[in-house]
Coordinates of N, CA and C in Angstrom, one line a residue:
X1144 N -1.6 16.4 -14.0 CA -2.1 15.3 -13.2 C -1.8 14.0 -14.0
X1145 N -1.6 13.2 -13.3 CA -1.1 11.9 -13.8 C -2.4 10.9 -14.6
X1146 N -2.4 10.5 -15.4 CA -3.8 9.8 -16.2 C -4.0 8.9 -15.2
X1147 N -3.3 7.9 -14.1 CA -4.0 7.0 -13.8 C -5.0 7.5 -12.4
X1148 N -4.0 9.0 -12.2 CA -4.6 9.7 -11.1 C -6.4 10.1 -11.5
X1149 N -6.2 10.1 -12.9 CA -7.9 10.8 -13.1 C -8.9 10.0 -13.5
X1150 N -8.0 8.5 -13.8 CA -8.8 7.3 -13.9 C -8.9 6.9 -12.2
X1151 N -8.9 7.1 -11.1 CA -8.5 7.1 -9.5 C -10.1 7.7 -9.3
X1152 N -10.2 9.4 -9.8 CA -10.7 10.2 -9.7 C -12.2 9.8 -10.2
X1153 N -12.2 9.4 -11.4 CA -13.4 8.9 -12.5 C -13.9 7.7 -11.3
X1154 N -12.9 7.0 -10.6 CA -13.8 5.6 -10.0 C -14.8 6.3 -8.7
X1155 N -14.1 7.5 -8.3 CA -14.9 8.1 -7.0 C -15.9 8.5 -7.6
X1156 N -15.7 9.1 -8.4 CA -17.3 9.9 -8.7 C -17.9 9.2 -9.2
X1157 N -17.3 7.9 -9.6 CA -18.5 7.0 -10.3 C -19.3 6.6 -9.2
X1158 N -18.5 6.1 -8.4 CA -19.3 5.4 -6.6 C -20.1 6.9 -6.3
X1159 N -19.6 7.7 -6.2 CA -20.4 9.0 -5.6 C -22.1 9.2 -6.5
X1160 N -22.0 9.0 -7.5 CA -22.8 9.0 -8.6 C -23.8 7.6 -8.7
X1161 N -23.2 6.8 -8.0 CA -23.5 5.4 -7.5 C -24.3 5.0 -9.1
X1162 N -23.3 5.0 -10.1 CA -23.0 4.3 -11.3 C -22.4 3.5 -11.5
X1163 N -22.6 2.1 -11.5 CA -22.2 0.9 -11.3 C -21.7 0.6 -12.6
X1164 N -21.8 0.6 -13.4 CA -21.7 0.8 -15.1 C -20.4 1.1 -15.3
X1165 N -20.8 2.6 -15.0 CA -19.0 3.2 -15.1 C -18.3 3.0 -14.4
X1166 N -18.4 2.8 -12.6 CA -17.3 2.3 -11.7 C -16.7 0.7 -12.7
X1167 N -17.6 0.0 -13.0 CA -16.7 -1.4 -13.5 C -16.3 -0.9 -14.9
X1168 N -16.8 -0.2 -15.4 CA -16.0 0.2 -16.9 C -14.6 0.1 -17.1
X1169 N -14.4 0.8 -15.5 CA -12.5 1.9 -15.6 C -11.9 0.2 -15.1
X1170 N -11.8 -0.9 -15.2 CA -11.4 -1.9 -15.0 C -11.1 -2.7 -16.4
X1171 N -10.0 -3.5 -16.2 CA -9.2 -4.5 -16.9 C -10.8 -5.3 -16.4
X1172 N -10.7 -6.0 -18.3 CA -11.7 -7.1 -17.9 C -11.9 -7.9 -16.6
X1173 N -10.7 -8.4 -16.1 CA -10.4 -9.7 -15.2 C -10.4 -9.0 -14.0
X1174 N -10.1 -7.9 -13.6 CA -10.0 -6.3 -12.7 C -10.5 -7.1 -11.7
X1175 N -10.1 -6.7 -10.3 CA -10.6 -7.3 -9.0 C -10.7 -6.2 -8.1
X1176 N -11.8 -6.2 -7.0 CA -12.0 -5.3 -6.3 C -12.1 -6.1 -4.9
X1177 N -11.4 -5.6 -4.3 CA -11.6 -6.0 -2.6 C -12.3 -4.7 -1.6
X1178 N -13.4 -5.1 -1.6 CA -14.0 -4.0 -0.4 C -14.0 -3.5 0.8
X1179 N -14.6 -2.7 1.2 CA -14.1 -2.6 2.4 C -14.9 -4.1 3.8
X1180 N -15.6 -4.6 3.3 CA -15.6 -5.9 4.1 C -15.1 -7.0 4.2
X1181 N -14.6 -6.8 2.8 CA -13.6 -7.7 2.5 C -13.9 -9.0 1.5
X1182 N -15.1 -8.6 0.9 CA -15.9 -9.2 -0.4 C -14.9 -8.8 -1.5
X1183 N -14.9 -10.0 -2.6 CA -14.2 -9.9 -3.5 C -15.1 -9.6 -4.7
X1184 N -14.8 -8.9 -6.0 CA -15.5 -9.1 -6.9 C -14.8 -9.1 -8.1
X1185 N -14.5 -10.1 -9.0 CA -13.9 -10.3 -9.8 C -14.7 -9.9 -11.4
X1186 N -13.6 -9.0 -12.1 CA -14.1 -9.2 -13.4 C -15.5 -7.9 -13.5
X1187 N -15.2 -7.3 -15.4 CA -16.6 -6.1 -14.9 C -17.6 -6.2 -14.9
X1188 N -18.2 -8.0 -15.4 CA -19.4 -7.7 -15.3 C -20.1 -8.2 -13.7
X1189 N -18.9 -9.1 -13.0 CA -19.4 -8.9 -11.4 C -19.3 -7.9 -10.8
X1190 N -18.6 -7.1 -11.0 CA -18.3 -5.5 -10.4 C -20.0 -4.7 -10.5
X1191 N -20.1 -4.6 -12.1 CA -21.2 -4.1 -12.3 C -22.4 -4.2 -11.5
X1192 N -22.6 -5.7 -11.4 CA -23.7 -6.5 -11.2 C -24.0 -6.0 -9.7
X1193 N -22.6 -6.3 -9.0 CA -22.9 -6.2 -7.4 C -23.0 -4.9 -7.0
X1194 N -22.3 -4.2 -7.5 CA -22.2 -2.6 -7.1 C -23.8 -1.8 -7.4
X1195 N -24.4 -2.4 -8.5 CA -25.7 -2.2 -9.0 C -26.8 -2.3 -8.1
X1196 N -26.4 -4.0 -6.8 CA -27.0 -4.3 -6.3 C -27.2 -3.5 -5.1
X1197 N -25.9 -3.4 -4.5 CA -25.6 -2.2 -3.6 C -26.2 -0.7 -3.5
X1198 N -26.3 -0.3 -5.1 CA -27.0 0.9 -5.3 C -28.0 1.0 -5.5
X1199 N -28.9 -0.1 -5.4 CA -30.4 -0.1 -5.6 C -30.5 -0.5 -4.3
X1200 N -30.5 -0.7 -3.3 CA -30.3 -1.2 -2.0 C -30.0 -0.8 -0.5
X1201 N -28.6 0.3 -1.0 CA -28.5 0.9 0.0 C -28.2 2.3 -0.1
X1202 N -28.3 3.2 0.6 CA -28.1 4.6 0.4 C -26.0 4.9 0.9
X1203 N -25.3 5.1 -0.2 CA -24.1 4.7 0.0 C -23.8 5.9 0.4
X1204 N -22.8 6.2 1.0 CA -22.0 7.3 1.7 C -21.1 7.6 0.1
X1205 N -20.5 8.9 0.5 CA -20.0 9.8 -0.9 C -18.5 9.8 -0.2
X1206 N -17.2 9.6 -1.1 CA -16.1 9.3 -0.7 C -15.4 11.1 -0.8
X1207 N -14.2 11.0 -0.2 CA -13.2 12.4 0.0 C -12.1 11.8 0.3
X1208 N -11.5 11.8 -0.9 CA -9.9 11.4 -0.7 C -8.9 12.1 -1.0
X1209 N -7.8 11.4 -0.6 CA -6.3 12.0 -0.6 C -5.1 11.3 -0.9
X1210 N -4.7 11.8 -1.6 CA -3.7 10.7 -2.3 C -2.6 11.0 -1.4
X1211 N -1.9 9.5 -1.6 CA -0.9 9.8 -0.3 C 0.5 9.2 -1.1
X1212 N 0.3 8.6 -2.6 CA 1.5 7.9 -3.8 C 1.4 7.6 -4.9
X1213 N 1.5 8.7 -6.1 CA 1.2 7.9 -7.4 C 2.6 7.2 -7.7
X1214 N 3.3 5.8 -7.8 CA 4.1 5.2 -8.4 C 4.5 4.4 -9.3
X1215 N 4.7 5.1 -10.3 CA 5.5 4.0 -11.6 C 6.3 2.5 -10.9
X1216 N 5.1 1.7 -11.1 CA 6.4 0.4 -10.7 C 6.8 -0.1 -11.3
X1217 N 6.6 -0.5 -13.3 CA 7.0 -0.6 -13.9 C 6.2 -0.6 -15.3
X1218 N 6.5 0.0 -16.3 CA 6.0 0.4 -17.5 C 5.1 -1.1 -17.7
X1219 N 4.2 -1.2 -18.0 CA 3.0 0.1 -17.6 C 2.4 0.1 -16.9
X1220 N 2.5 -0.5 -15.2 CA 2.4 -0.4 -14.5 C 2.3 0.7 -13.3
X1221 N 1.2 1.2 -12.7 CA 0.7 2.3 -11.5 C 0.6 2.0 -10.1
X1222 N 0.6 2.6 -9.7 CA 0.4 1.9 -8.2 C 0.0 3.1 -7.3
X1223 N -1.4 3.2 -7.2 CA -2.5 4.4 -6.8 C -2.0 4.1 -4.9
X1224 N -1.5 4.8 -3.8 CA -2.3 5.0 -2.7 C -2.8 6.0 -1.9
X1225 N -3.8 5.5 -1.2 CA -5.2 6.8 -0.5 C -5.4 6.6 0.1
X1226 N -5.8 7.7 1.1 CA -6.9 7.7 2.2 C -8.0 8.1 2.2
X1227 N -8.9 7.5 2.6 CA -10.4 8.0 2.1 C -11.2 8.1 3.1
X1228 N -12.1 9.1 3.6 CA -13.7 9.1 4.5 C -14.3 8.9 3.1
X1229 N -15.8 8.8 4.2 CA -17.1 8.3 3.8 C -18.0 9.9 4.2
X1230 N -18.9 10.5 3.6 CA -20.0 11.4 4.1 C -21.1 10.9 3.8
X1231 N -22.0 10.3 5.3 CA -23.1 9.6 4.7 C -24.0 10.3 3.8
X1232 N -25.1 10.0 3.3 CA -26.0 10.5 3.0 C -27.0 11.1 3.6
X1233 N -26.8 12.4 3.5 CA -27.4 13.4 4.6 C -26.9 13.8 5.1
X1234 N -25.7 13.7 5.3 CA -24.8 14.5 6.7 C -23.7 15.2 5.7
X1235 N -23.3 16.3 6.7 CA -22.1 16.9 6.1 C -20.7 16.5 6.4
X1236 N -20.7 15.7 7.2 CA -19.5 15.3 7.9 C -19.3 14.2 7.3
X1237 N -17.6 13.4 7.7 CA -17.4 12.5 7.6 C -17.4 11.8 9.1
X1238 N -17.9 10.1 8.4 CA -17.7 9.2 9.3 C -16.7 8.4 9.6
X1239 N -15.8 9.1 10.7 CA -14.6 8.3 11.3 C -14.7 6.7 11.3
X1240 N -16.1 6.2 11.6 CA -16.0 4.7 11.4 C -15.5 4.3 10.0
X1241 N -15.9 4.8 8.9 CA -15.1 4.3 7.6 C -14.3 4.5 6.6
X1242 N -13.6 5.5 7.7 CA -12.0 5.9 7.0 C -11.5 4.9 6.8
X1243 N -11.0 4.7 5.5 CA -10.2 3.9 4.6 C -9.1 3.9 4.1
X1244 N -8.3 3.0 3.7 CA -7.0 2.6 2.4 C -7.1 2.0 1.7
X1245 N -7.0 3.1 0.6 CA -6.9 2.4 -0.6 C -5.9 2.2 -1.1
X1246 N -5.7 1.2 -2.1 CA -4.3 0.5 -3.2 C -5.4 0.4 -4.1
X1247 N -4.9 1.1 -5.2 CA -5.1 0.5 -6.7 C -3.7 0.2 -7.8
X1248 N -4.1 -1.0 -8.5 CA -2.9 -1.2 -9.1 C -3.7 -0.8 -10.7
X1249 N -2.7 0.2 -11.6 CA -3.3 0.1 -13.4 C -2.4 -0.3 -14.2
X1250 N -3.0 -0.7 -15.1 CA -1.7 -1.0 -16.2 C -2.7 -0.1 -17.2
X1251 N -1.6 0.0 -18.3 CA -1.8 0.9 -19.5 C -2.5 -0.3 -20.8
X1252 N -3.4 -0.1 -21.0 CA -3.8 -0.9 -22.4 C -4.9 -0.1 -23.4
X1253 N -3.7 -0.7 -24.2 CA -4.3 0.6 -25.6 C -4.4 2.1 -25.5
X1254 N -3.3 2.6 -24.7 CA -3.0 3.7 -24.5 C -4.1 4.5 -23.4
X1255 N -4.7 3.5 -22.7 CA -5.7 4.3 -21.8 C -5.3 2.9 -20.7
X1256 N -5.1 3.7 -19.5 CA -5.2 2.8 -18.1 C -6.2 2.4 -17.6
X1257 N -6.5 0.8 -17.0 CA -7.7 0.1 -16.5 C -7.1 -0.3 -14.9
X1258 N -8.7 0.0 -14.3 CA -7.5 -0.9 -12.9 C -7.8 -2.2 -13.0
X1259 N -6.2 -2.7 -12.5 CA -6.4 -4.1 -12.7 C -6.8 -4.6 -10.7
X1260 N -6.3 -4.0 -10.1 CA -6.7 -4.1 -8.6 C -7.4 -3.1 -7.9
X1261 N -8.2 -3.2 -6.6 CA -8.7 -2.1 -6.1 C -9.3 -2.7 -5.0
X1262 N -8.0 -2.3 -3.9 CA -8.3 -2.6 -2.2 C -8.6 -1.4 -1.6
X1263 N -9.7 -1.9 -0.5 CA -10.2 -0.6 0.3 C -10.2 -1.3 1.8
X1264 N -9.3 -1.0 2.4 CA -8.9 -1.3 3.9 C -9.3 -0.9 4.9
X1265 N -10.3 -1.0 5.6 CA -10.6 -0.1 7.0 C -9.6 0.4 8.0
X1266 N -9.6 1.6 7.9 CA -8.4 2.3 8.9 C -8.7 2.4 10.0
X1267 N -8.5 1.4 10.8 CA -9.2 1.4 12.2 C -8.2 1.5 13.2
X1268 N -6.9 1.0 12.8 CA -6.3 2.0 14.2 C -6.7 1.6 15.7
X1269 N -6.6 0.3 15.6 CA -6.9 -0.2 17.0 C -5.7 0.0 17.9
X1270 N -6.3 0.9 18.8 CA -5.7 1.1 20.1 C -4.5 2.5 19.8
X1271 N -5.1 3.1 18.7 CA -4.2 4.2 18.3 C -5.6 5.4 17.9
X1272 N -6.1 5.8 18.6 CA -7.3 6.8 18.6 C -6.7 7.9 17.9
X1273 N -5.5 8.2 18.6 CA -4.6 9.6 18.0 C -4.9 9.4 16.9
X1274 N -4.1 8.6 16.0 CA -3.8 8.3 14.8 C -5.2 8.0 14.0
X1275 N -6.4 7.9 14.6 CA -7.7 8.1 13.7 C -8.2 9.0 13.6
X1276 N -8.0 9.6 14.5 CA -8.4 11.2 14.8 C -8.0 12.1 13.5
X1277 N -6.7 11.9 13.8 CA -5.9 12.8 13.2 C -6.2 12.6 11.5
X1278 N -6.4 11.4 11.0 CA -7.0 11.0 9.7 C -8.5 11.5 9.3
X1279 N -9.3 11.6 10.4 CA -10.3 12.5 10.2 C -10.4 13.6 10.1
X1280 N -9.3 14.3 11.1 CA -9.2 15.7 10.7 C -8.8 16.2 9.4
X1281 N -7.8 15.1 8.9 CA -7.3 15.6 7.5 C -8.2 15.4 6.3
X1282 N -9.3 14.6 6.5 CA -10.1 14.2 5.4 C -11.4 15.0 5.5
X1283 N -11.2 15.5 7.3 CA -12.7 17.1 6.9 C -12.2 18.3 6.4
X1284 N -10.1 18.4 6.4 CA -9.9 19.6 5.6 C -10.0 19.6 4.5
X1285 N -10.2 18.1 3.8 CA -10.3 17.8 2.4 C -11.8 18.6 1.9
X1286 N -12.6 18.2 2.7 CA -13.8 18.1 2.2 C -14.0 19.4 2.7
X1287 N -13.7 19.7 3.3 CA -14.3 21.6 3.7 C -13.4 22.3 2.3
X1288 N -12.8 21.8 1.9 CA -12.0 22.6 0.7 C -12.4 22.3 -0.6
X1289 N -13.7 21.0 -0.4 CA -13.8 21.0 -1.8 C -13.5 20.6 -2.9
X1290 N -12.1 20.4 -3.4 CA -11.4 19.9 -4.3 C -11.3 18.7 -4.9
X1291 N -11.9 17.4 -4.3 CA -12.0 16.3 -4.9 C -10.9 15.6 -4.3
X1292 N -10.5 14.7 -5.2 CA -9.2 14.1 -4.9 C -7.9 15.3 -5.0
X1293 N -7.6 14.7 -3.9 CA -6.2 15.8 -3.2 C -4.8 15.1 -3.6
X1294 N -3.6 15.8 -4.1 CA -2.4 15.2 -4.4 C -1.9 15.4 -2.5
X1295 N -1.1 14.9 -1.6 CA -0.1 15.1 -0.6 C 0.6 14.0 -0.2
X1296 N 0.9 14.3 0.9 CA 1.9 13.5 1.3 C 1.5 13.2 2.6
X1297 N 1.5 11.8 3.3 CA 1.3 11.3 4.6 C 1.6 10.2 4.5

């Protein structure tokens, strides 16, 4: 598995674990995150701060993803992309409302990768129901299997 892939992996379970600490850890100081509303939060100790707030606040849904591109774009440069559901809290299922895409961009510093970007896009598929469906289906075979972050192709 590719390091920036388990640094990918470390950011889920950190949100799943709803550790705000460690989700902004795995970040380049200056690191930006775009959410899925489309709130920005710059740098780790905003990341921290807000995510903190979020998890003392709200009962977050637990993520199930699938990698869909790990690419070298240039030394030392990564370029993570995913698709992701949400399983709220309490339920076993995922929620088709907040299937997502993700882009993370890492670079390499001091021989361990930080993300320096991290967008999460709502896959909403307006006026293409097939096409959300079908993303749901693939993200309950994720999660009926268990395995965490998934390597494939789509």
């Amino acid at each position: 598995m590719h390091d920036a892939v388990r640094v990918y992996e470390q950011l889920l379970n950190a949100w799943n674990n709803h550790d705000a600490e460690g989700f902004a850890a795995l970040f380049a100081d200056d690191g930006n995150v775009v959410g899925f509303d489309g709130s920005s939060m710059n740098g780790r100790e905003e990341i921290a701060a807000e995510l903190g707030r979020i998890f003392a606040d709200h009962q977050t849904a637990s993520y199930v993803a699938k990698l869909r591109e790990v690419r070298e774009v240039a030394p030392p440069l990564v370029l993570i992309r995913a698709v992701v559901g949400m399983v709220p809290t309490g339920r076993s299922g995922i929620n088709p409302e907040t299937n997502s895409i993700q882009h993370l961009l890492l670079s390499k510093q001091g021989g361990h990768f930080k993300i320096e970007v991290f967008q999460n896009t709502p896959a909403a598929y307006h006026g293409r129901p097939d096409l959300a469906e079908a993303l749901t289906q693939e993200l309950t075979e994720v999660l009926q299997a268990d395995r965490g972050v998934v390597a494939g192709e789509g």
